[in-house]
Structure formats: structure tokens, C-alpha cells
């Protein structure tokens, strides 16, 4: 089955800095890669996703890049703000399954 | 508004009690899931359903059971609660496409004393 590794587990940055979270996956058949943000005490919510036929996708201050050859994908947040503080989860979904495999999460702390 | 709803939000019960956590979605999704999560920690899949009368166990062994009699409703039952069941339980659903994201409910925070 699919295995997703996510790093780092904790990331601390100053407001205005950039933050990068990386995930690797094992199943070369995986073709859908969503990212979820979970604020303290709230539910995980989709913030951006990418499909395997695309190398990069941007939405304002966040972007996701995908390297299918190396089997890794990354979340990039620019000009971080305190409200970006949350736990971020990456996931990968294999073409043969509806079940996503989640990474263990990254706790991002943005210091004002 | 189309969403996924969980009740109760918080529940404190004694050991040995039977409980049912409710989950309903109004998005017409076929796929539904239950995750167990300690605050800010990993998401562990405990049950999923591909549609009415379809239920499967997830990766994490759980003493809970689920049912899917109606598309919109996916309740989770614990026959005899134990302190080890103390956790947050998140229900989710997704559309019938493999590139559809999960929509999560607000969760039920369960404490078993």
C-alpha cells in the first residue's frame, strides 16, 4: 500500500518568512495530492491540491509542487502570517483507491 | 448549506456505557469515513463506506462499529466505552471521484472516565 512521509514535524518561522513542508510517497500510481490545514480545535480543511498531470499550482500565498520522478511534493507558504499557524497534513491517493494516505502532520508556528 | 454535521461536539461518559456518534452530510456524497485523532496528531482511519450497505474497517484497529443504511448518515457505535477510547472522532465524506478531497465534520471529542 501507499506510504507517505512528511517533514518536518514542527516548523517555527518568523512572520513574513517562507515555510516549506515536504512529503514523499511510495506508490508511483498515486495521482492526487491534497493538502489540509487544521487550526487548533477545528476540522481539517483543504487548502490546495494537485493532480499528477501538473507540476505546480499556486493560490495567492500558497503553492504546491510535485516531482513525480522523485515521488515527492511540497507545500510552500510565502509571507507567513500568524493566522497560518496550524497543523498541515499532506495526503496521497493512489489511482486504484478512494482512500487517501495521510502524512503525520507538520505543526507550523508563525511568530509575530 | 451543504455540509457534514457531527453530534455531539463533546461527550463525557463512564466506562462500560454504549454510545453512538452521529454523522450526517447533505452533499450527496457516496464515500464516508471515520478518523480517530488525538489533538493535533495523526489522522487514523478506523472505518469507511463506499455507499449504502457498504462498510469496511480501516487501518487502525477499533472496537467500534458503523452502519450505512442511508447515503447521508454514517453513525459510529461503541458498545462498551473504555478510557482508551478517549479521543477526537472526525467524520468525513467525499464525492464519487478519485481526485475529490475529503470534507470533514467538526468532530466529537469523547472522554471516557
JSON list of C-alpha atoms in Angstrom, two decimals:
[
{"chain": "A", "resi": 1, "resn": "UNK", "atom": "CA", "xyz": [0.00, 0.00, 0.00]},
{"chain": "A", "resi": 2, "resn": "UNK", "atom": "CA", "xyz": [0.88, 3.68, -0.08]},
{"chain": "A", "resi": 3, "resn": "UNK", "atom": "CA", "xyz": [3.24, 5.20, 2.47]},
{"chain": "A", "resi": 4, "resn": "UNK", "atom": "CA", "xyz": [3.53, 8.96, 2.97]},
{"chain": "A", "resi": 5, "resn": "UNK", "atom": "CA", "xyz": [6.37, 10.57, 4.92]},
{"chain": "A", "resi": 6, "resn": "UNK", "atom": "CA", "xyz": [6.02, 14.22, 5.97]},
{"chain": "A", "resi": 7, "resn": "UNK", "atom": "CA", "xyz": [8.78, 16.53, 7.22]},
{"chain": "A", "resi": 8, "resn": "UNK", "atom": "CA", "xyz": [9.39, 18.42, 9.37]},
{"chain": "A", "resi": 9, "resn": "UNK", "atom": "CA", "xyz": [7.06, 17.52, 12.22]},
{"chain": "A", "resi": 10, "resn": "UNK", "atom": "CA", "xyz": [7.41, 21.03, 13.65]},
{"chain": "A", "resi": 11, "resn": "UNK", "atom": "CA", "xyz": [8.35, 24.25, 11.85]},
{"chain": "A", "resi": 12, "resn": "UNK", "atom": "CA", "xyz": [8.84, 27.57, 13.55]},
{"chain": "A", "resi": 13, "resn": "UNK", "atom": "CA", "xyz": [9.24, 30.75, 11.46]},
{"chain": "A", "resi": 14, "resn": "UNK", "atom": "CA", "xyz": [9.09, 34.49, 11.89]},
{"chain": "A", "resi": 15, "resn": "UNK", "atom": "CA", "xyz": [6.19, 36.41, 10.40]},
{"chain": "A", "resi": 16, "resn": "UNK", "atom": "CA", "xyz": [6.99, 37.30, 6.81]},
{"chain": "A", "resi": 17, "resn": "UNK", "atom": "CA", "xyz": [9.32, 34.35, 6.26]},
{"chain": "A", "resi": 18, "resn": "UNK", "atom": "CA", "xyz": [8.57, 31.49, 3.90]},
{"chain": "A", "resi": 19, "resn": "UNK", "atom": "CA", "xyz": [7.69, 27.99, 5.06]},
{"chain": "A", "resi": 20, "resn": "UNK", "atom": "CA", "xyz": [8.17, 24.73, 3.17]},
{"chain": "A", "resi": 21, "resn": "UNK", "atom": "CA", "xyz": [6.73, 21.35, 4.12]},
{"chain": "A", "resi": 22, "resn": "UNK", "atom": "CA", "xyz": [7.80, 18.25, 2.20]},
{"chain": "A", "resi": 23, "resn": "UNK", "atom": "CA", "xyz": [6.13, 14.90, 1.66]},
{"chain": "A", "resi": 24, "resn": "UNK", "atom": "CA", "xyz": [7.33, 11.77, -0.09]},
{"chain": "A", "resi": 25, "resn": "UNK", "atom": "CA", "xyz": [5.15, 8.92, -1.27]},
{"chain": "A", "resi": 26, "resn": "UNK", "atom": "CA", "xyz": [5.89, 5.35, -2.26]},
{"chain": "A", "resi": 27, "resn": "UNK", "atom": "CA", "xyz": [3.21, 4.34, -4.79]},
{"chain": "A", "resi": 28, "resn": "UNK", "atom": "CA", "xyz": [4.07, 5.55, -8.27]},
{"chain": "A", "resi": 29, "resn": "UNK", "atom": "CA", "xyz": [0.38, 5.07, -9.20]},
{"chain": "A", "resi": 30, "resn": "UNK", "atom": "CA", "xyz": [-0.68, 7.87, -6.83]},
{"chain": "A", "resi": 31, "resn": "UNK", "atom": "CA", "xyz": [-2.20, 10.70, -8.82]},
{"chain": "A", "resi": 32, "resn": "UNK", "atom": "CA", "xyz": [-3.92, 13.08, -6.40]},
{"chain": "A", "resi": 33, "resn": "UNK", "atom": "CA", "xyz": [-2.18, 15.07, -3.65]},
{"chain": "A", "resi": 34, "resn": "UNK", "atom": "CA", "xyz": [-4.26, 17.32, -1.36]},
{"chain": "A", "resi": 35, "resn": "UNK", "atom": "CA", "xyz": [-3.05, 19.47, 1.50]},
{"chain": "A", "resi": 36, "resn": "UNK", "atom": "CA", "xyz": [-5.20, 20.14, 4.57]},
{"chain": "A", "resi": 37, "resn": "UNK", "atom": "CA", "xyz": [-4.87, 22.80, 7.25]},
{"chain": "A", "resi": 38, "resn": "UNK", "atom": "CA", "xyz": [-6.15, 22.14, 10.74]},
{"chain": "A", "resi": 39, "resn": "UNK", "atom": "CA", "xyz": [-6.31, 25.10, 13.10]},
{"chain": "A", "resi": 40, "resn": "UNK", "atom": "CA", "xyz": [-6.40, 24.48, 16.82]},
{"chain": "A", "resi": 41, "resn": "UNK", "atom": "CA", "xyz": [-9.72, 22.95, 17.84]},
{"chain": "A", "resi": 42, "resn": "UNK", "atom": "CA", "xyz": [-11.07, 22.95, 14.29]},
{"chain": "A", "resi": 43, "resn": "UNK", "atom": "CA", "xyz": [-11.58, 20.45, 11.50]},
{"chain": "A", "resi": 44, "resn": "UNK", "atom": "CA", "xyz": [-9.02, 19.80, 8.74]},
{"chain": "A", "resi": 45, "resn": "UNK", "atom": "CA", "xyz": [-9.84, 21.82, 5.63]},
{"chain": "A", "resi": 46, "resn": "UNK", "atom": "CA", "xyz": [-8.49, 21.53, 2.11]},
{"chain": "A", "resi": 47, "resn": "UNK", "atom": "CA", "xyz": [-6.22, 24.44, 1.21]},
{"chain": "A", "resi": 48, "resn": "UNK", "atom": "CA", "xyz": [-4.77, 23.30, -2.10]},
{"chain": "A", "resi": 49, "resn": "UNK", "atom": "CA", "xyz": [-4.43, 20.13, -4.16]},
{"chain": "A", "resi": 50, "resn": "UNK", "atom": "CA", "xyz": [-2.53, 18.97, -7.20]},
{"chain": "A", "resi": 51, "resn": "UNK", "atom": "CA", "xyz": [-3.04, 16.22, -9.73]},
{"chain": "A", "resi": 52, "resn": "UNK", "atom": "CA", "xyz": [-0.27, 14.15, -11.23]},
{"chain": "A", "resi": 53, "resn": "UNK", "atom": "CA", "xyz": [-0.51, 15.77, -14.65]},
{"chain": "A", "resi": 54, "resn": "UNK", "atom": "CA", "xyz": [0.52, 19.14, -13.18]},
{"chain": "A", "resi": 55, "resn": "UNK", "atom": "CA", "xyz": [3.92, 20.13, -11.78]},
{"chain": "A", "resi": 56, "resn": "UNK", "atom": "CA", "xyz": [2.96, 23.22, -9.80]},
{"chain": "A", "resi": 57, "resn": "UNK", "atom": "CA", "xyz": [-0.14, 25.03, -8.60]},
{"chain": "A", "resi": 58, "resn": "UNK", "atom": "CA", "xyz": [-0.46, 28.39, -6.86]},
{"chain": "A", "resi": 59, "resn": "UNK", "atom": "CA", "xyz": [-3.20, 30.10, -4.91]},
{"chain": "A", "resi": 60, "resn": "UNK", "atom": "CA", "xyz": [-2.17, 33.51, -3.60]},
{"chain": "A", "resi": 61, "resn": "UNK", "atom": "CA", "xyz": [0.48, 32.89, -0.90]},
{"chain": "A", "resi": 62, "resn": "UNK", "atom": "CA", "xyz": [0.43, 29.11, -1.08]},
{"chain": "A", "resi": 63, "resn": "UNK", "atom": "CA", "xyz": [1.80, 26.82, -3.76]},
{"chain": "A", "resi": 64, "resn": "UNK", "atom": "CA", "xyz": [2.33, 23.11, -4.19]},
{"chain": "A", "resi": 65, "resn": "UNK", "atom": "CA", "xyz": [4.98, 21.48, -6.34]},
{"chain": "A", "resi": 66, "resn": "UNK", "atom": "CA", "xyz": [5.05, 17.87, -7.48]},
{"chain": "A", "resi": 67, "resn": "UNK", "atom": "CA", "xyz": [8.03, 15.83, -8.65]},
{"chain": "A", "resi": 68, "resn": "UNK", "atom": "CA", "xyz": [6.67, 12.53, -9.93]},
{"chain": "A", "resi": 69, "resn": "UNK", "atom": "CA", "xyz": [10.08, 11.11, -10.75]},
{"chain": "A", "resi": 70, "resn": "UNK", "atom": "CA", "xyz": [11.35, 11.60, -7.22]},
{"chain": "A", "resi": 71, "resn": "UNK", "atom": "CA", "xyz": [7.89, 10.91, -5.75]},
{"chain": "A", "resi": 72, "resn": "UNK", "atom": "CA", "xyz": [7.73, 13.96, -3.58]},
{"chain": "A", "resi": 73, "resn": "UNK", "atom": "CA", "xyz": [5.54, 17.03, -3.28]},
{"chain": "A", "resi": 74, "resn": "UNK", "atom": "CA", "xyz": [5.90, 20.18, -1.23]},
{"chain": "A", "resi": 75, "resn": "UNK", "atom": "CA", "xyz": [3.76, 22.95, 0.22]},
{"chain": "A", "resi": 76, "resn": "UNK", "atom": "CA", "xyz": [5.19, 26.45, 0.04]},
{"chain": "A", "resi": 77, "resn": "UNK", "atom": "CA", "xyz": [3.76, 29.33, 2.06]},
{"chain": "A", "resi": 78, "resn": "UNK", "atom": "CA", "xyz": [5.21, 32.78, 1.39]},
{"chain": "A", "resi": 79, "resn": "UNK", "atom": "CA", "xyz": [4.94, 35.91, 3.57]},
{"chain": "A", "resi": 80, "resn": "UNK", "atom": "CA", "xyz": [3.72, 33.87, 6.52]},
{"chain": "A", "resi": 81, "resn": "UNK", "atom": "CA", "xyz": [1.24, 35.41, 8.94]},
{"chain": "A", "resi": 82, "resn": "UNK", "atom": "CA", "xyz": [0.28, 34.39, 12.50]},
{"chain": "A", "resi": 83, "resn": "UNK", "atom": "CA", "xyz": [-3.02, 33.03, 11.17]},
{"chain": "A", "resi": 84, "resn": "UNK", "atom": "CA", "xyz": [-1.04, 30.50, 9.14]},
{"chain": "A", "resi": 85, "resn": "UNK", "atom": "CA", "xyz": [-0.18, 28.79, 12.44]},
{"chain": "A", "resi": 86, "resn": "UNK", "atom": "CA", "xyz": [-1.81, 25.36, 12.29]},
{"chain": "A", "resi": 87, "resn": "UNK", "atom": "CA", "xyz": [-1.13, 21.68, 11.67]},
{"chain": "A", "resi": 88, "resn": "UNK", "atom": "CA", "xyz": [-0.75, 20.87, 7.97]},
{"chain": "A", "resi": 89, "resn": "UNK", "atom": "CA", "xyz": [-1.37, 17.40, 6.56]},
{"chain": "A", "resi": 90, "resn": "UNK", "atom": "CA", "xyz": [-0.34, 16.15, 3.16]},
{"chain": "A", "resi": 91, "resn": "UNK", "atom": "CA", "xyz": [-2.04, 13.17, 1.56]},
{"chain": "A", "resi": 92, "resn": "UNK", "atom": "CA", "xyz": [-1.65, 10.95, -1.47]},
{"chain": "A", "resi": 93, "resn": "UNK", "atom": "CA", "xyz": [-4.32, 8.95, -3.18]},
{"chain": "A", "resi": 94, "resn": "UNK", "atom": "CA", "xyz": [-3.49, 6.03, -5.42]},
{"chain": "A", "resi": 95, "resn": "UNK", "atom": "CA", "xyz": [-5.36, 5.68, -8.68]},
{"chain": "A", "resi": 96, "resn": "UNK", "atom": "CA", "xyz": [-6.87, 2.41, -7.51]},
{"chain": "A", "resi": 97, "resn": "UNK", "atom": "CA", "xyz": [-8.38, 3.66, -4.25]},
{"chain": "A", "resi": 98, "resn": "UNK", "atom": "CA", "xyz": [-10.65, 6.32, -2.85]},
{"chain": "A", "resi": 99, "resn": "UNK", "atom": "CA", "xyz": [-8.80, 6.18, 0.47]},
{"chain": "A", "resi": 100, "resn": "UNK", "atom": "CA", "xyz": [-6.13, 8.87, 0.93]},
{"chain": "A", "resi": 101, "resn": "UNK", "atom": "CA", "xyz": [-2.97, 8.10, 2.87]},
{"chain": "A", "resi": 102, "resn": "UNK", "atom": "CA", "xyz": [-2.09, 10.98, 5.17]},
{"chain": "A", "resi": 103, "resn": "UNK", "atom": "CA", "xyz": [1.27, 12.19, 6.37]},
{"chain": "A", "resi": 104, "resn": "UNK", "atom": "CA", "xyz": [1.76, 12.57, 10.11]},
{"chain": "A", "resi": 105, "resn": "UNK", "atom": "CA", "xyz": [1.31, 16.33, 10.03]},
{"chain": "A", "resi": 106, "resn": "UNK", "atom": "CA", "xyz": [3.50, 19.40, 10.46]},
{"chain": "A", "resi": 107, "resn": "UNK", "atom": "CA", "xyz": [2.87, 21.89, 13.22]},
{"chain": "A", "resi": 108, "resn": "UNK", "atom": "CA", "xyz": [3.65, 25.34, 11.78]},
{"chain": "A", "resi": 109, "resn": "UNK", "atom": "CA", "xyz": [4.18, 28.14, 14.26]},
{"chain": "A", "resi": 110, "resn": "UNK", "atom": "CA", "xyz": [4.46, 31.70, 12.93]},
{"chain": "A", "resi": 111, "resn": "UNK", "atom": "CA", "xyz": [5.88, 34.13, 15.46]},
{"chain": "A", "resi": 112, "resn": "UNK", "atom": "CA", "xyz": [4.70, 37.74, 15.18]},
{"chain": "B", "resi": 1, "resn": "UNK", "atom": "CA", "xyz": [-25.98, 24.91, 3.46]},
{"chain": "B", "resi": 2, "resn": "UNK", "atom": "CA", "xyz": [-24.39, 21.67, 2.21]},
{"chain": "B", "resi": 3, "resn": "UNK", "atom": "CA", "xyz": [-22.06, 20.40, 4.89]},
{"chain": "B", "resi": 4, "resn": "UNK", "atom": "CA", "xyz": [-21.18, 17.48, 7.14]},
{"chain": "B", "resi": 5, "resn": "UNK", "atom": "CA", "xyz": [-22.51, 17.53, 10.68]},
{"chain": "B", "resi": 6, "resn": "UNK", "atom": "CA", "xyz": [-21.42, 15.64, 13.76]},
{"chain": "B", "resi": 7, "resn": "UNK", "atom": "CA", "xyz": [-23.16, 15.37, 17.11]},
{"chain": "B", "resi": 8, "resn": "UNK", "atom": "CA", "xyz": [-22.44, 15.67, 19.91]},
{"chain": "B", "resi": 9, "resn": "UNK", "atom": "CA", "xyz": [-19.40, 18.01, 19.82]},
{"chain": "B", "resi": 10, "resn": "UNK", "atom": "CA", "xyz": [-18.33, 16.93, 23.30]},
{"chain": "B", "resi": 11, "resn": "UNK", "atom": "CA", "xyz": [-19.25, 13.82, 25.27]},
{"chain": "B", "resi": 12, "resn": "UNK", "atom": "CA", "xyz": [-18.14, 12.66, 28.70]},
{"chain": "B", "resi": 13, "resn": "UNK", "atom": "CA", "xyz": [-19.30, 9.20, 29.71]},
{"chain": "B", "resi": 14, "resn": "UNK", "atom": "CA", "xyz": [-18.45, 6.49, 32.17]},
{"chain": "B", "resi": 15, "resn": "UNK", "atom": "CA", "xyz": [-16.72, 3.22, 31.42]},
{"chain": "B", "resi": 16, "resn": "UNK", "atom": "CA", "xyz": [-18.94, 0.49, 30.07]},
{"chain": "B", "resi": 17, "resn": "UNK", "atom": "CA", "xyz": [-21.55, 2.76, 28.51]},
{"chain": "B", "resi": 18, "resn": "UNK", "atom": "CA", "xyz": [-22.79, 2.27, 24.97]},
{"chain": "B", "resi": 19, "resn": "UNK", "atom": "CA", "xyz": [-22.56, 5.36, 22.78]},
{"chain": "B", "resi": 20, "resn": "UNK", "atom": "CA", "xyz": [-23.35, 6.37, 19.22]},
{"chain": "B", "resi": 21, "resn": "UNK", "atom": "CA", "xyz": [-21.61, 9.24, 17.48]},
{"chain": "B", "resi": 22, "resn": "UNK", "atom": "CA", "xyz": [-23.75, 10.77, 14.77]},
{"chain": "B", "resi": 23, "resn": "UNK", "atom": "CA", "xyz": [-22.56, 11.93, 11.36]},
{"chain": "B", "resi": 24, "resn": "UNK", "atom": "CA", "xyz": [-24.72, 13.29, 8.56]},
{"chain": "B", "resi": 25, "resn": "UNK", "atom": "CA", "xyz": [-23.85, 15.01, 5.30]},
{"chain": "B", "resi": 26, "resn": "UNK", "atom": "CA", "xyz": [-26.05, 16.95, 2.93]},
{"chain": "B", "resi": 27, "resn": "UNK", "atom": "CA", "xyz": [-23.66, 16.93, -0.04]},
{"chain": "B", "resi": 28, "resn": "UNK", "atom": "CA", "xyz": [-24.93, 13.70, -1.60]},
{"chain": "B", "resi": 29, "resn": "UNK", "atom": "CA", "xyz": [-21.52, 12.05, -1.22]},
{"chain": "B", "resi": 30, "resn": "UNK", "atom": "CA", "xyz": [-21.27, 8.28, -1.57]},
{"chain": "B", "resi": 31, "resn": "UNK", "atom": "CA", "xyz": [-17.93, 7.94, 0.24]},
{"chain": "B", "resi": 32, "resn": "UNK", "atom": "CA", "xyz": [-17.81, 8.44, 4.01]},
{"chain": "B", "resi": 33, "resn": "UNK", "atom": "CA", "xyz": [-15.04, 7.90, 6.57]},
{"chain": "B", "resi": 34, "resn": "UNK", "atom": "CA", "xyz": [-14.36, 7.89, 10.30]},
{"chain": "B", "resi": 35, "resn": "UNK", "atom": "CA", "xyz": [-10.98, 9.02, 11.64]},
{"chain": "B", "resi": 36, "resn": "UNK", "atom": "CA", "xyz": [-9.64, 8.96, 15.17]},
{"chain": "B", "resi": 37, "resn": "UNK", "atom": "CA", "xyz": [-7.31, 11.81, 16.07]},
{"chain": "B", "resi": 38, "resn": "UNK", "atom": "CA", "xyz": [-5.66, 12.90, 19.29]},
{"chain": "B", "resi": 39, "resn": "UNK", "atom": "CA", "xyz": [-5.43, 16.74, 19.24]},
{"chain": "B", "resi": 40, "resn": "UNK", "atom": "CA", "xyz": [-3.02, 17.94, 16.56]},
{"chain": "B", "resi": 41, "resn": "UNK", "atom": "CA", "xyz": [-1.78, 14.43, 15.91]},
{"chain": "B", "resi": 42, "resn": "UNK", "atom": "CA", "xyz": [-2.04, 11.89, 13.11]},
{"chain": "B", "resi": 43, "resn": "UNK", "atom": "CA", "xyz": [-5.31, 11.01, 11.43]},
{"chain": "B", "resi": 44, "resn": "UNK", "atom": "CA", "xyz": [-6.09, 7.30, 11.84]},
{"chain": "B", "resi": 45, "resn": "UNK", "atom": "CA", "xyz": [-8.73, 5.76, 9.57]},
{"chain": "B", "resi": 46, "resn": "UNK", "atom": "CA", "xyz": [-10.97, 3.45, 11.57]},
{"chain": "B", "resi": 47, "resn": "UNK", "atom": "CA", "xyz": [-13.93, 2.86, 9.20]},
{"chain": "B", "resi": 48, "resn": "UNK", "atom": "CA", "xyz": [-15.07, 3.77, 5.71]},
{"chain": "B", "resi": 49, "resn": "UNK", "atom": "CA", "xyz": [-18.02, 3.24, 3.43]},
{"chain": "B", "resi": 50, "resn": "UNK", "atom": "CA", "xyz": [-18.33, 3.39, -0.35]},
{"chain": "B", "resi": 51, "resn": "UNK", "atom": "CA", "xyz": [-22.09, 3.61, -0.26]},
{"chain": "B", "resi": 52, "resn": "UNK", "atom": "CA", "xyz": [-25.29, 2.26, 1.28]},
{"chain": "B", "resi": 53, "resn": "UNK", "atom": "CA", "xyz": [-24.81, -1.16, 2.92]},
{"chain": "B", "resi": 54, "resn": "UNK", "atom": "CA", "xyz": [-21.04, -0.95, 2.37]},
{"chain": "B", "resi": 55, "resn": "UNK", "atom": "CA", "xyz": [-18.73, -0.69, 5.40]},
{"chain": "B", "resi": 56, "resn": "UNK", "atom": "CA", "xyz": [-15.07, -1.59, 5.85]},
{"chain": "B", "resi": 57, "resn": "UNK", "atom": "CA", "xyz": [-12.56, -1.41, 8.68]},
{"chain": "B", "resi": 58, "resn": "UNK", "atom": "CA", "xyz": [-9.68, 0.99, 8.30]},
{"chain": "B", "resi": 59, "resn": "UNK", "atom": "CA", "xyz": [-6.01, 0.79, 9.16]},
{"chain": "B", "resi": 60, "resn": "UNK", "atom": "CA", "xyz": [-6.39, 1.35, 12.89]},
{"chain": "B", "resi": 61, "resn": "UNK", "atom": "CA", "xyz": [-7.95, -1.46, 14.85]},
{"chain": "B", "resi": 62, "resn": "UNK", "atom": "CA", "xyz": [-11.05, -0.19, 16.59]},
{"chain": "B", "resi": 63, "resn": "UNK", "atom": "CA", "xyz": [-13.66, -1.73, 18.84]},
{"chain": "B", "resi": 64, "resn": "UNK", "atom": "CA", "xyz": [-16.30, 0.47, 17.27]},
{"chain": "B", "resi": 65, "resn": "UNK", "atom": "CA", "xyz": [-18.83, -0.49, 14.60]},
{"chain": "B", "resi": 66, "resn": "UNK", "atom": "CA", "xyz": [-20.54, 1.53, 11.88]},
{"chain": "B", "resi": 67, "resn": "UNK", "atom": "CA", "xyz": [-23.61, 1.27, 9.71]},
{"chain": "B", "resi": 68, "resn": "UNK", "atom": "CA", "xyz": [-24.67, 2.86, 6.42]},
{"chain": "B", "resi": 69, "resn": "UNK", "atom": "CA", "xyz": [-28.38, 2.43, 5.90]},
{"chain": "B", "resi": 70, "resn": "UNK", "atom": "CA", "xyz": [-28.87, 5.82, 4.26]},
{"chain": "B", "resi": 71, "resn": "UNK", "atom": "CA", "xyz": [-26.48, 7.71, 1.99]},
{"chain": "B", "resi": 72, "resn": "UNK", "atom": "CA", "xyz": [-26.40, 10.77, 4.22]},
{"chain": "B", "resi": 73, "resn": "UNK", "atom": "CA", "xyz": [-25.98, 9.03, 7.58]},
{"chain": "B", "resi": 74, "resn": "UNK", "atom": "CA", "xyz": [-22.91, 7.16, 8.92]},
{"chain": "B", "resi": 75, "resn": "UNK", "atom": "CA", "xyz": [-23.12, 6.61, 12.69]},
{"chain": "B", "resi": 76, "resn": "UNK", "atom": "CA", "xyz": [-20.34, 5.09, 14.78]},
{"chain": "B", "resi": 77, "resn": "UNK", "atom": "CA", "xyz": [-21.15, 2.97, 17.84]},
{"chain": "B", "resi": 78, "resn": "UNK", "atom": "CA", "xyz": [-19.05, 1.91, 20.80]},
{"chain": "B", "resi": 79, "resn": "UNK", "atom": "CA", "xyz": [-20.76, -0.98, 22.61]},
{"chain": "B", "resi": 80, "resn": "UNK", "atom": "CA", "xyz": [-18.76, -0.59, 25.82]},
{"chain": "B", "resi": 81, "resn": "UNK", "atom": "CA", "xyz": [-16.66, 2.53, 26.18]},
{"chain": "B", "resi": 82, "resn": "UNK", "atom": "CA", "xyz": [-13.27, 2.40, 27.87]},
{"chain": "B", "resi": 83, "resn": "UNK", "atom": "CA", "xyz": [-10.80, 5.15, 28.90]},
{"chain": "B", "resi": 84, "resn": "UNK", "atom": "CA", "xyz": [-8.58, 4.09, 25.96]},
{"chain": "B", "resi": 85, "resn": "UNK", "atom": "CA", "xyz": [-11.36, 5.29, 23.64]},
{"chain": "B", "resi": 86, "resn": "UNK", "atom": "CA", "xyz": [-10.83, 8.87, 24.82]},
{"chain": "B", "resi": 87, "resn": "UNK", "atom": "CA", "xyz": [-10.01, 10.81, 21.66]},
{"chain": "B", "resi": 88, "resn": "UNK", "atom": "CA", "xyz": [-11.46, 13.00, 18.94]},
{"chain": "B", "resi": 89, "resn": "UNK", "atom": "CA", "xyz": [-13.53, 11.31, 16.24]},
{"chain": "B", "resi": 90, "resn": "UNK", "atom": "CA", "xyz": [-13.75, 13.00, 12.86]},
{"chain": "B", "resi": 91, "resn": "UNK", "atom": "CA", "xyz": [-16.27, 12.06, 10.19]},
{"chain": "B", "resi": 92, "resn": "UNK", "atom": "CA", "xyz": [-15.55, 12.90, 6.55]},
{"chain": "B", "resi": 93, "resn": "UNK", "atom": "CA", "xyz": [-17.10, 12.45, 3.14]},
{"chain": "B", "resi": 94, "resn": "UNK", "atom": "CA", "xyz": [-16.02, 12.76, -0.48]},
{"chain": "B", "resi": 95, "resn": "UNK", "atom": "CA", "xyz": [-17.60, 12.80, -3.90]},
{"chain": "B", "resi": 96, "resn": "UNK", "atom": "CA", "xyz": [-17.52, 9.82, -6.20]},
{"chain": "B", "resi": 97, "resn": "UNK", "atom": "CA", "xyz": [-14.30, 10.84, -7.98]},
{"chain": "B", "resi": 98, "resn": "UNK", "atom": "CA", "xyz": [-10.83, 9.70, -7.03]},
{"chain": "B", "resi": 99, "resn": "UNK", "atom": "CA", "xyz": [-9.50, 13.25, -7.19]},
{"chain": "B", "resi": 100, "resn": "UNK", "atom": "CA", "xyz": [-12.11, 14.61, -4.80]},
{"chain": "B", "resi": 101, "resn": "UNK", "atom": "CA", "xyz": [-10.94, 15.99, -1.46]},
{"chain": "B", "resi": 102, "resn": "UNK", "atom": "CA", "xyz": [-12.33, 14.96, 1.89]},
{"chain": "B", "resi": 103, "resn": "UNK", "atom": "CA", "xyz": [-14.79, 17.22, 3.68]},
{"chain": "B", "resi": 104, "resn": "UNK", "atom": "CA", "xyz": [-14.52, 16.86, 7.44]},
{"chain": "B", "resi": 105, "resn": "UNK", "atom": "CA", "xyz": [-17.07, 17.41, 10.15]},
{"chain": "B", "resi": 106, "resn": "UNK", "atom": "CA", "xyz": [-16.25, 19.40, 13.28]},
{"chain": "B", "resi": 107, "resn": "UNK", "atom": "CA", "xyz": [-15.59, 16.23, 15.24]},
{"chain": "B", "resi": 108, "resn": "UNK", "atom": "CA", "xyz": [-16.76, 14.69, 18.50]},
{"chain": "B", "resi": 109, "resn": "UNK", "atom": "CA", "xyz": [-14.41, 14.95, 21.43]},
{"chain": "B", "resi": 110, "resn": "UNK", "atom": "CA", "xyz": [-15.02, 11.87, 23.57]},
{"chain": "B", "resi": 111, "resn": "UNK", "atom": "CA", "xyz": [-13.85, 11.46, 27.15]},
{"chain": "B", "resi": 112, "resn": "UNK", "atom": "CA", "xyz": [-14.40, 8.15, 28.92]},
{"chain": "B", "resi": 113, "resn": "UNK", "atom": "CA", "xyz": [-13.95, 8.30, 32.67]}
]
